[in-house]
XYZ file of C-alpha atoms in Angstrom:
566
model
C 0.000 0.000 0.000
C 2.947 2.287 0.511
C 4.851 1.452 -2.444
C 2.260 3.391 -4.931
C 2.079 6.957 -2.951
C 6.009 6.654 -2.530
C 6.357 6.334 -6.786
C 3.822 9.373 -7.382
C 6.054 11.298 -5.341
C 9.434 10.168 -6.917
C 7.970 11.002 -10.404
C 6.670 14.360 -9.726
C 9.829 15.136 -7.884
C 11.749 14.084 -11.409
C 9.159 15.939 -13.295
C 9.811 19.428 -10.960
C 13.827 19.012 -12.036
C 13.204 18.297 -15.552
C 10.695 21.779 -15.625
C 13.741 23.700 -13.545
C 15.970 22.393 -15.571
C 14.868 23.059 -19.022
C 13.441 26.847 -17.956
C 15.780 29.128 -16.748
C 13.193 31.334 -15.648
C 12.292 28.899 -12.664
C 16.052 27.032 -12.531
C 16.493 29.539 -9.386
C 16.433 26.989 -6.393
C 15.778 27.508 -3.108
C 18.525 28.328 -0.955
C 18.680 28.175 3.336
C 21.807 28.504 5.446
C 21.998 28.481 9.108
C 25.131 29.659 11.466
C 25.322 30.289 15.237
C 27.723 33.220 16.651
C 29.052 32.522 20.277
C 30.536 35.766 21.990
C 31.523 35.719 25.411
C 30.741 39.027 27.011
C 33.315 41.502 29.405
C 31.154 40.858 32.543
C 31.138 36.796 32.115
C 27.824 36.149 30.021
C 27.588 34.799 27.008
C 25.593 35.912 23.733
C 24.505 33.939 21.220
C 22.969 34.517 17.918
C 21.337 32.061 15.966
C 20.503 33.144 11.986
C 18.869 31.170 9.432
C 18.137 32.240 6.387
C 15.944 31.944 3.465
C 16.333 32.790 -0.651
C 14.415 32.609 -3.488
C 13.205 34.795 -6.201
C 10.284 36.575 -6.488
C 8.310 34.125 -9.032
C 8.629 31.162 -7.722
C 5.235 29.972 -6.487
C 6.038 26.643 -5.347
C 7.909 26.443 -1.934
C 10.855 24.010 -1.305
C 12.885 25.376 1.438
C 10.982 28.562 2.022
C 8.057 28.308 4.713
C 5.137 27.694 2.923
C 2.981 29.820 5.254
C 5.125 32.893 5.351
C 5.066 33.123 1.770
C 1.004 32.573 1.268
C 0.885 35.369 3.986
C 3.140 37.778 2.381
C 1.238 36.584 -1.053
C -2.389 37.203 0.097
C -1.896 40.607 2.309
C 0.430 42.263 -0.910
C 3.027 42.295 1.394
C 6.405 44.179 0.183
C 8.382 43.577 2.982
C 8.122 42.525 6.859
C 9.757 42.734 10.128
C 8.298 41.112 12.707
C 10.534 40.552 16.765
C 9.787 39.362 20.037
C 12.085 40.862 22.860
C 12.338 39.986 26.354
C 14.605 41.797 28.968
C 16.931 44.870 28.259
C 19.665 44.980 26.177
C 22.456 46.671 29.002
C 24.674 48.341 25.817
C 27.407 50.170 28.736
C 28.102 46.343 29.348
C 27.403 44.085 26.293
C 28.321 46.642 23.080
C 26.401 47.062 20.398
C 22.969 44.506 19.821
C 23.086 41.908 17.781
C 19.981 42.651 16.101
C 18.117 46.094 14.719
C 15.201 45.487 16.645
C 15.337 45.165 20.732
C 12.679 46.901 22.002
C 10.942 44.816 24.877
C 7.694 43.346 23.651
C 6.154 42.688 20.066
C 7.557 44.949 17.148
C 6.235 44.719 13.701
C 6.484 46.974 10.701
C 5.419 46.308 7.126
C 5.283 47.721 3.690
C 1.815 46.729 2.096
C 1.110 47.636 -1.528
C -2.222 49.624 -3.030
C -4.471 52.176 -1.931
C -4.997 53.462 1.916
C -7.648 52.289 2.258
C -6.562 48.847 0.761
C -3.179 48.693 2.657
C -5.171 49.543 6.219
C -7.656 46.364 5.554
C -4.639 44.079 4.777
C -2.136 45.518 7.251
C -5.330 44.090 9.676
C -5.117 40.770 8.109
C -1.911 40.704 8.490
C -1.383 40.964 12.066
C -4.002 38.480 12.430
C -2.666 36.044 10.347
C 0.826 36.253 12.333
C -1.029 36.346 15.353
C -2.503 32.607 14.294
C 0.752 31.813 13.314
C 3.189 32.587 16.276
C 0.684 32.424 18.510
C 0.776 35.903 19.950
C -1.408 38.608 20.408
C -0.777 40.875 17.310
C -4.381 41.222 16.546
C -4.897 43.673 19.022
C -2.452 46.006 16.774
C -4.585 47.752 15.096
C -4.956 51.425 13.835
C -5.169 52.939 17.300
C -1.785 51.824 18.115
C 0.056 51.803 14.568
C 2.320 54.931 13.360
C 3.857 55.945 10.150
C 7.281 56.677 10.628
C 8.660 58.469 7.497
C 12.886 58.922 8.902
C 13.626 56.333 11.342
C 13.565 53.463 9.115
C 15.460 54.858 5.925
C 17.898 51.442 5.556
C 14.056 49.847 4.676
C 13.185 52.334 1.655
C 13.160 51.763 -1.624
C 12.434 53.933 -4.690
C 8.696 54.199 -4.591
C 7.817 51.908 -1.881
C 4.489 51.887 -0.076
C 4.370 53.720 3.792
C 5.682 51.854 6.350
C 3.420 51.064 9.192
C 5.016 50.085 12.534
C 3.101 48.651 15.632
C 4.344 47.625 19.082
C 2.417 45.670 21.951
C 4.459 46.648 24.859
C 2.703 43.735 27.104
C 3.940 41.050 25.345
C 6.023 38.234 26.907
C 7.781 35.992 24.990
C 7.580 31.762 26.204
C 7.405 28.195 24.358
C 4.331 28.639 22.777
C 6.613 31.302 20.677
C 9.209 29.665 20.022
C 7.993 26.647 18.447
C 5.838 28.028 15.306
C 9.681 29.729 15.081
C 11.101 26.198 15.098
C 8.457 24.710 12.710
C 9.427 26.852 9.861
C 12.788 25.901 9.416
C 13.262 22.779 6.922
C 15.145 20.332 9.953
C 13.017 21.921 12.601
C 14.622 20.508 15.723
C 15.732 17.215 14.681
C 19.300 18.063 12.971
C 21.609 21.258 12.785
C 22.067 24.271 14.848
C 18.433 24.464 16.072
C 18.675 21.593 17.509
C 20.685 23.116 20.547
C 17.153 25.438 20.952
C 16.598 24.135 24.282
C 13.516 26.021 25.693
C 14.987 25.235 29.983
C 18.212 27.144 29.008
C 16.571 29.790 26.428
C 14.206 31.425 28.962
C 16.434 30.935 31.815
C 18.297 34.411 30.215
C 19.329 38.080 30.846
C 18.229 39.296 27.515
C 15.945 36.815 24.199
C 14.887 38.325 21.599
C 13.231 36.392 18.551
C 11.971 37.603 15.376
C 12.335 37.276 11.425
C 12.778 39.577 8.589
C 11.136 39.147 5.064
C 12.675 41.825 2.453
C 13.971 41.865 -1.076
C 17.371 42.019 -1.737
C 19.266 44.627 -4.059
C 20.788 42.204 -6.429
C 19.140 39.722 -8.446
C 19.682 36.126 -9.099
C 22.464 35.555 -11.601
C 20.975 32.414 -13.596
C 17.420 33.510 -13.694
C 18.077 37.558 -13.553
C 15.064 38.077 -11.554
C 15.048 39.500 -8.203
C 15.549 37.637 -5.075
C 13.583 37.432 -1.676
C 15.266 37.053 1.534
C 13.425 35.552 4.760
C 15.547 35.389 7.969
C 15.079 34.006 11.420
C 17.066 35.215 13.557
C 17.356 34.319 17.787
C 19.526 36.185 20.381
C 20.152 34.917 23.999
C 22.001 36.410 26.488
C 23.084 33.898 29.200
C 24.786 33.136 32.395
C 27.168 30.497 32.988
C 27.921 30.953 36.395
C 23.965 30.391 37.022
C 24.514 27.100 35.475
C 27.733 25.663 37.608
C 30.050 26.614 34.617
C 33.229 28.805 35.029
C 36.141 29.102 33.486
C 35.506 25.571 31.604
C 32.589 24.974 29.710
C 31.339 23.749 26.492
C 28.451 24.665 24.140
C 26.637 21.374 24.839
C 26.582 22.357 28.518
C 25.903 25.609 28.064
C 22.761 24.693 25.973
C 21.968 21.092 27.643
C 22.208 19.700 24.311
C 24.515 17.876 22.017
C 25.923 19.548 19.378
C 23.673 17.649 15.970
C 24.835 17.411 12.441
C 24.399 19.798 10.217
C 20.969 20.261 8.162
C 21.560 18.221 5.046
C 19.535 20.949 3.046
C 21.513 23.468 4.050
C 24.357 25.230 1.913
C 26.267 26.595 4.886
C 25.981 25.403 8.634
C 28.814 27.339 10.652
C 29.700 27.729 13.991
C 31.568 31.016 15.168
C 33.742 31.788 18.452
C 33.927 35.583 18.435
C 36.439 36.537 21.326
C 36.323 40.062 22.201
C 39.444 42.640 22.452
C 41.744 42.004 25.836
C 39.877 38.164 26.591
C 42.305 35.403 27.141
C 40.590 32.606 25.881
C 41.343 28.863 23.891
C 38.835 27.644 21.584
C 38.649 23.951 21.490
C 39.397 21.708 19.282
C 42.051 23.625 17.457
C 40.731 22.988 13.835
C 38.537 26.381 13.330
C 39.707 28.368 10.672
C 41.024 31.578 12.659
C 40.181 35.534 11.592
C 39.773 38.974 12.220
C 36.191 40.404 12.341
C 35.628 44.139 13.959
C 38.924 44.034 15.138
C 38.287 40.761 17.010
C 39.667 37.259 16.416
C 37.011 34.850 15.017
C 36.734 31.128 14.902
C 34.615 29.473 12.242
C 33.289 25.566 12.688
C 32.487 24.634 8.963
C 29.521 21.839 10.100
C 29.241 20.969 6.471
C 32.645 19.275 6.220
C 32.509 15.805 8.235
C 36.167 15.405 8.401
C 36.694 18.642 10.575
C 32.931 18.498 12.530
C 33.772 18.356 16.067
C 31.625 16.701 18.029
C 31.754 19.751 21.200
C 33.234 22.890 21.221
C 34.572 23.589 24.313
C 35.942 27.456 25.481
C 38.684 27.733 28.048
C 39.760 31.302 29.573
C 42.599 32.076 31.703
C 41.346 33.368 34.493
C 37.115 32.858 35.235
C 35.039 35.613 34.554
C 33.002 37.336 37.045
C 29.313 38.472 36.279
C 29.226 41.227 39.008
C 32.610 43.056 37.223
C 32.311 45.896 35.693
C 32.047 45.854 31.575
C 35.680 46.269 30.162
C 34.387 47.415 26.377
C 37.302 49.519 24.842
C 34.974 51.684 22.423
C 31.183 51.793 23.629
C 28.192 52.277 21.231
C 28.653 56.036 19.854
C 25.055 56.517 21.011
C 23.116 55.706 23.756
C 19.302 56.990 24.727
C 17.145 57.033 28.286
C 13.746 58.046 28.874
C 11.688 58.574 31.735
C 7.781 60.159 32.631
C 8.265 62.908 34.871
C 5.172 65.058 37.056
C 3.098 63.610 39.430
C -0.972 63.478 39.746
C -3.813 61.969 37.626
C -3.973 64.782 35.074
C -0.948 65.673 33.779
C 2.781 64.382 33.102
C 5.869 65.160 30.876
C 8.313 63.242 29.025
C 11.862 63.288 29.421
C 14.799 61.677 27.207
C 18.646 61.796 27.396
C 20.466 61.125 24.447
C 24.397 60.272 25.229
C 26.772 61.388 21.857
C 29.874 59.072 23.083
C 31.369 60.122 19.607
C 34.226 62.629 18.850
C 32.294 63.836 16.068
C 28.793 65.616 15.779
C 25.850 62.563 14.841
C 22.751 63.091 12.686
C 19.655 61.252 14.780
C 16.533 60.967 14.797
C 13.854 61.086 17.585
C 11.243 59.066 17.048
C 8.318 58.494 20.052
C 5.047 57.495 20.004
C 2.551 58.005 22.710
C -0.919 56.500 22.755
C -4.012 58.634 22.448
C -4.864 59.280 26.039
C -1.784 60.819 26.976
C -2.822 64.250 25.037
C 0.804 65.920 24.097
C 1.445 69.274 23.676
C 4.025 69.465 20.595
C 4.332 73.456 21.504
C 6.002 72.796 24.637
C 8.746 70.726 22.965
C 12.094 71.906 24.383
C 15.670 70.548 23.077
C 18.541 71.592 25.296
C 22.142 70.397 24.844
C 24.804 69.860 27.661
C 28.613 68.876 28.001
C 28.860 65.646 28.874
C 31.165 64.451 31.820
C 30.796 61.044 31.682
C 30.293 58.438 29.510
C 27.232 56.876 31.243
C 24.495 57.631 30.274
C 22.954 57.127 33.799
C 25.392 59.988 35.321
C 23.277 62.980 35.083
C 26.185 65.259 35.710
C 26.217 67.758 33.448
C 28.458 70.921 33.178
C 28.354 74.061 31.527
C 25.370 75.961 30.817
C 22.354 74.736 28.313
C 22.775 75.289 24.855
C 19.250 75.545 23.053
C 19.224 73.294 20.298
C 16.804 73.473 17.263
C 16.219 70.261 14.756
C 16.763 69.949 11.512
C 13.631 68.284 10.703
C 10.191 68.012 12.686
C 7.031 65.725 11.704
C 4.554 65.535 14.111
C 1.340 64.347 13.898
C -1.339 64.423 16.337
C -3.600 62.256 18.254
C -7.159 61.017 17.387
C -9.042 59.901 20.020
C -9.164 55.973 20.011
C -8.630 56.782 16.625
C -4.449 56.867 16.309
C -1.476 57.724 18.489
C 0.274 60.546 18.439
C 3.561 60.307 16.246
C 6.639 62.706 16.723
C 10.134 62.087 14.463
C 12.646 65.122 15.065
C 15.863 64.901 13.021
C 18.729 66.752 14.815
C 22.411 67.288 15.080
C 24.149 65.957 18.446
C 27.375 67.538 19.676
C 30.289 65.725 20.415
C 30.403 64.376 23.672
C 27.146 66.016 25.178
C 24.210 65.078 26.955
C 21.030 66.385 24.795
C 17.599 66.173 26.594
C 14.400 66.564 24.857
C 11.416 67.539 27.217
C 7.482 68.089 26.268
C 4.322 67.582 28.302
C 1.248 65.264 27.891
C -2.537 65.635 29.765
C -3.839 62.322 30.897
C -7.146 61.205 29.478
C -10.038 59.029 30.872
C -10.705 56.043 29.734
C -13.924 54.008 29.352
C -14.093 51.286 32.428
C -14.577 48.395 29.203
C -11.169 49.634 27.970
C -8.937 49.299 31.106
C -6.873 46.015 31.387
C -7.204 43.976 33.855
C -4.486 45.161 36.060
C -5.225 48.872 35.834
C -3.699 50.136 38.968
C -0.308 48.902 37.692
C -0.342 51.323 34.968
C -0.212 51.384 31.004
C 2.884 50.047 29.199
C 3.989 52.862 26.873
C 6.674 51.813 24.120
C 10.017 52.684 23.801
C 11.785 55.613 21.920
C 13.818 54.898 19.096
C 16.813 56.824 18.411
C 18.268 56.362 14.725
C 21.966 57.327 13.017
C 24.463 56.012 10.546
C 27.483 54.812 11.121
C 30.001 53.567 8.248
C 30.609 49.720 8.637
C 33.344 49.424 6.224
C 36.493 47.735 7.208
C 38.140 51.644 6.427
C 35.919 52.993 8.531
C 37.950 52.586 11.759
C 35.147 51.490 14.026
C 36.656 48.505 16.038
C 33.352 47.249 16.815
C 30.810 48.014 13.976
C 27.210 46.201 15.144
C 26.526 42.471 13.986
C 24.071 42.940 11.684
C 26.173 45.640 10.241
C 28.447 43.306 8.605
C 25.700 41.917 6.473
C 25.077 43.688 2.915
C 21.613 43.656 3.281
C 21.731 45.957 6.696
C 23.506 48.697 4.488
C 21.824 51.999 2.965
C 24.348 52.514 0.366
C 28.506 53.029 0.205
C 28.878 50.567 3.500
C 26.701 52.664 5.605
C 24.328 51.021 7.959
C 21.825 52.634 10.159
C 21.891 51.983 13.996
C 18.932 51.653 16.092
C 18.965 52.442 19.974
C 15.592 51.706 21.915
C 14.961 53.208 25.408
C 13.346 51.579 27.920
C 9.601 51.295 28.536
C 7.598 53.386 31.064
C 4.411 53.268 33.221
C 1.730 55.655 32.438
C -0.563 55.978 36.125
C -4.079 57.089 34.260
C -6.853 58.114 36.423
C -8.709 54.593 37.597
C -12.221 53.747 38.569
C -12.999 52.059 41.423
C -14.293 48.799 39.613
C -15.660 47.418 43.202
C -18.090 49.313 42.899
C -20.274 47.228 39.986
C -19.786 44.590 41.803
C -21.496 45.886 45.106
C -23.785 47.311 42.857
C -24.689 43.851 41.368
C -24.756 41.999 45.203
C -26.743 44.448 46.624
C -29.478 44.395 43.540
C -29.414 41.005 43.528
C -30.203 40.867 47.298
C -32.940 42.883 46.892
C -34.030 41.009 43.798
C -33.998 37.310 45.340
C -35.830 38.941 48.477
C -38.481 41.040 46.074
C -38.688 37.709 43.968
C -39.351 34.783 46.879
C -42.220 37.722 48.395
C -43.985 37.932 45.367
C -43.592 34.177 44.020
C -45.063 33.142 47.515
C -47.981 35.503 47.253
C -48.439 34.589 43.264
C -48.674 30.507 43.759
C -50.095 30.269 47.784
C -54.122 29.686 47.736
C -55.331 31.797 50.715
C -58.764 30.536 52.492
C -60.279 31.642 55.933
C -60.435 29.259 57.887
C -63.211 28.273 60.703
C -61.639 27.211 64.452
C -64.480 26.444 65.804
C -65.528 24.059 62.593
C -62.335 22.793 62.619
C -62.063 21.590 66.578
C -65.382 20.081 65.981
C -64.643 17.985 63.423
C -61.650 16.646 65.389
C -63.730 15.759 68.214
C -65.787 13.498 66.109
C -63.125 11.936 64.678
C -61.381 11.099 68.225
């Protein structure tokens, strides 16, 4: 019985190569590679950075490698291009450098370029976030167009000559678990059972400092040499930041026991499976087994585990440093990120509040950035209030709030803001501006606090409303010539780049409570006990008095007719 569904499948595979074969057009096969970056960190943690990634060209409609569902989504909704990341924990730059990733904002980000009309691109960018929400099993259907922006300068590495408007949403709320992380898994061809996913252990991934999880679907600027058509590029991409000294590891460990899992094969479908040691500047560290083919990358030395070659697979990599590393040491980085951002609500009382963010120019050179926060409806801004003040830094934390000199007013280059609507859209503010050299520049403006419905509080209202981060946004030049000893990771990738080797650098701020005026939501309920008290009493008075039959009754009748029967 098996033998016949087992032939129809061998012939139509033969049939598929003859078609690819004979028509260039469609001769563009799929193509996935996977690789794993291990990087211990200065204060004894360890990073790693799982990629796998995806290409094909754009008319292929049959999938081989590429998830099947991603590209039906990205088919049906007129998708152009999609970023979608799931962040848990903060990324602590003054310790760990630069992110591995663009996006690490804590919760749910998502941004999309949707072709058509408005009106069109607003009905799809719904289905959209529904469809992901079915498919990673998170809650992106509550994005919808009271919590989506338009940015129009703080993504300019994802435009393209006469692309559709970006929309970007964020779920602050959002945690990240299992039931994430394997929809993740299932897209990739192995899944779990062979190459580097197979160290995803879900104990040690969640037992972290720092995860964030996401994937990337974009075209690529060059097209595909046989076919000459352009290619699509879908990456998944997973970064954990962990502890070893949490796990009884020191200054002796391997990757298996960092992970709790052997280290599997490689995927056979894969083109490239590697393995890289990345040893930062001033760490005295052995990589084990000695056959990694040895480099420089950022200024750092790199060793690469080919896991396509079986002669040189090891079976464990093990990483041995001279002296053990302490978690509670201060971060030795010899060149920190050029920028780095804080924010923080300021005022006190139900009705009003203000906004107030820090951005740290580390550089020796003046940095274009740009500003770009998003507040939701009910905190009412006022845009005219807007103050930009500029100070002389004194220390490289941005933390210190020592500041010397007096305030140098500081006017932007470029403003879009665009207001509220209530439950309608949040407000949107992008400022493009010119940061000194080593200064502290602090951007201050004030909201009113709105009331809200009781229906539309969560459920834990007296905890306060998650507000999402600001982003901060420059360009640095990742060239080799550039002279930046420690360019970010995704940096080194082609596709990261705006044009000329520059790539744009994204710095999130941290999240903040918003304390809205709340209801006291005891009172329905003592409402409902105390109507429904007088209800049941009401109810059993005038159910007795509806189905009793009332006579009059005779005593003296009554005793005489007992007598007789006695």
């Amino acid at each position: 019985m098996r033998v016949l569904p087992l032939l129809l499948y061998a012939i139509h595979a033969a049939a598929s190569l003859v078609s690819q074969g004979s028509d260039p057009a469609v001769g563009s096969r799929d193509s996935f590679t996977e690789d794993l970056l291990v990087k211990p960190l200065p204060d004894g943690k360890v990073l790693l950075h799982f990629e796998f990634a995806f290409r094909r060209n754009h008319t292929q409609h049959h999938y081989h490698l590429f998830p099947r569902q991603i590209g039906e989504i990205a088919l049906r909704y007129d998708v152009d291009e999609l970023h979608l990341a799931f962040t848990q924990g903060n990324w602590r730059e003054s310790r760990w450098g630069h992110p591995p990733v663009a996006s690490q904002g804590v919760g749910a980000d998502i941004r999309a370029r949707i072709g058509g009309t408005d009106e069109h691109a607003s009905k799809q960018w719904k289905g959209l976030t529904n469809a992901l929400s079915g498919v990673f099993c998170a809650s992106l259907n509550f994005i919808d167009e009271s919590n989506t922006v338009f940015p129009q300068m703080a993504f300019t590495e994802d435009t393209y000559d006469r692309a559709p408007a970006l929309r970007h949403g964020y779920l602050p709320r959002e945690n990240v678990c299992t039931e994430n992380l394997t929809p993740w898994i299932k897209q990739l061809p192995c899944q779990s059972r062979s190459g580097l996913a197979a160290l995803l252990n879900p104990y040690r991934l969640y037992n972290m400092h720092f995860h964030t999880m996401g994937m990337s679907l974009k075209p690529e600027s060059h097209t595909d040499d046989r076919s000459g058509q352009g290619m699509l590029r879908y990456t998944q991409y997973l970064s954990v930041v962990l502890d070893p000294q949490t796990m009884g590891l020191d200054s002796k460990w391997s990757l298996s026991e960092l992970v709790d899992m052997p280290l599997a094969p490689a995927c056979p479908v894969a083109e490239k499976s590697t393995v890289r040691i990345l040893a930062p500047p001033g760490m005295d560290m052995n990589v084990e087994p000695s056959s990694a083919a040895r480099s420089k990358h950022s200024g750092m030395d790199m060793y690469t585990f080919d896991l396509k070659q079986p002669d040189s697979t090891p079976s464990d990599i093990e990483l041995v440093f001279a002296k053990a590393q302490h978690s509670d040491s201060a971060a030795s980085l010899k060149q920190l990120p050029a920028v780095a951002v804080h924010r923080y609500v300021t005022g006190h009382g139900g009705s009003s509040g203000g906004v107030e963010a820090t951005i740290t120019n580390r550089d020796n050179r003046d940095i274009e950035i740009t500003y770009l926060d998003s507040l939701p409806w009910y905190l009412r801004v006022y845009s005219h209030k807007l103050e930009i003040h500029t100070y002389e830094a004194t220390s490289d934390d941005v933390n210190d709030s020592s500041r010397s000199g007096q305030a140098t007013r500081l006017r932007p280059t470029k403003m879009i803001y665009v207001p509220a609507i209530d439950r309608g859209r949040p407000s949107t503010m992008e400022i493009a501006l010119t940061v000194p050299r080593h200064s502290h520049t602090v951007l201050r403006y004030s909201f009113d606090k709105g009331f809200l419905k009781y229906t539309e509080h969560p459920p834990d209202a007296n905890r306060g409303f998650n507000i999402g981060p600001a982003i901060v946004s420059y360009v640095v030049d990742s060239t080799p010539d550039s002279g930046l000893e420690q360019a970010p990771l995704y940096c080194t990738s082609s596709n990261n780049r705006v044009s000329n080797g520059a790539c744009v650098v994204r710095v999130y701020s941290e999240l903040f409570l918003a304390n809205l005026a709340t209801p006291d939501f005891s009172m329905p309920y003592n409402v409902i006990t105390f109507t429904c008290t007088i209800l049941a009493l009401f109810f059993g008075r005038i159910f007795n008095l509806l189905t009793r039959d009332f006579a009059i009754l005779d005593v003296e009748k009554e005793e005489a007719k007992s007598t007789k029967t006695e």
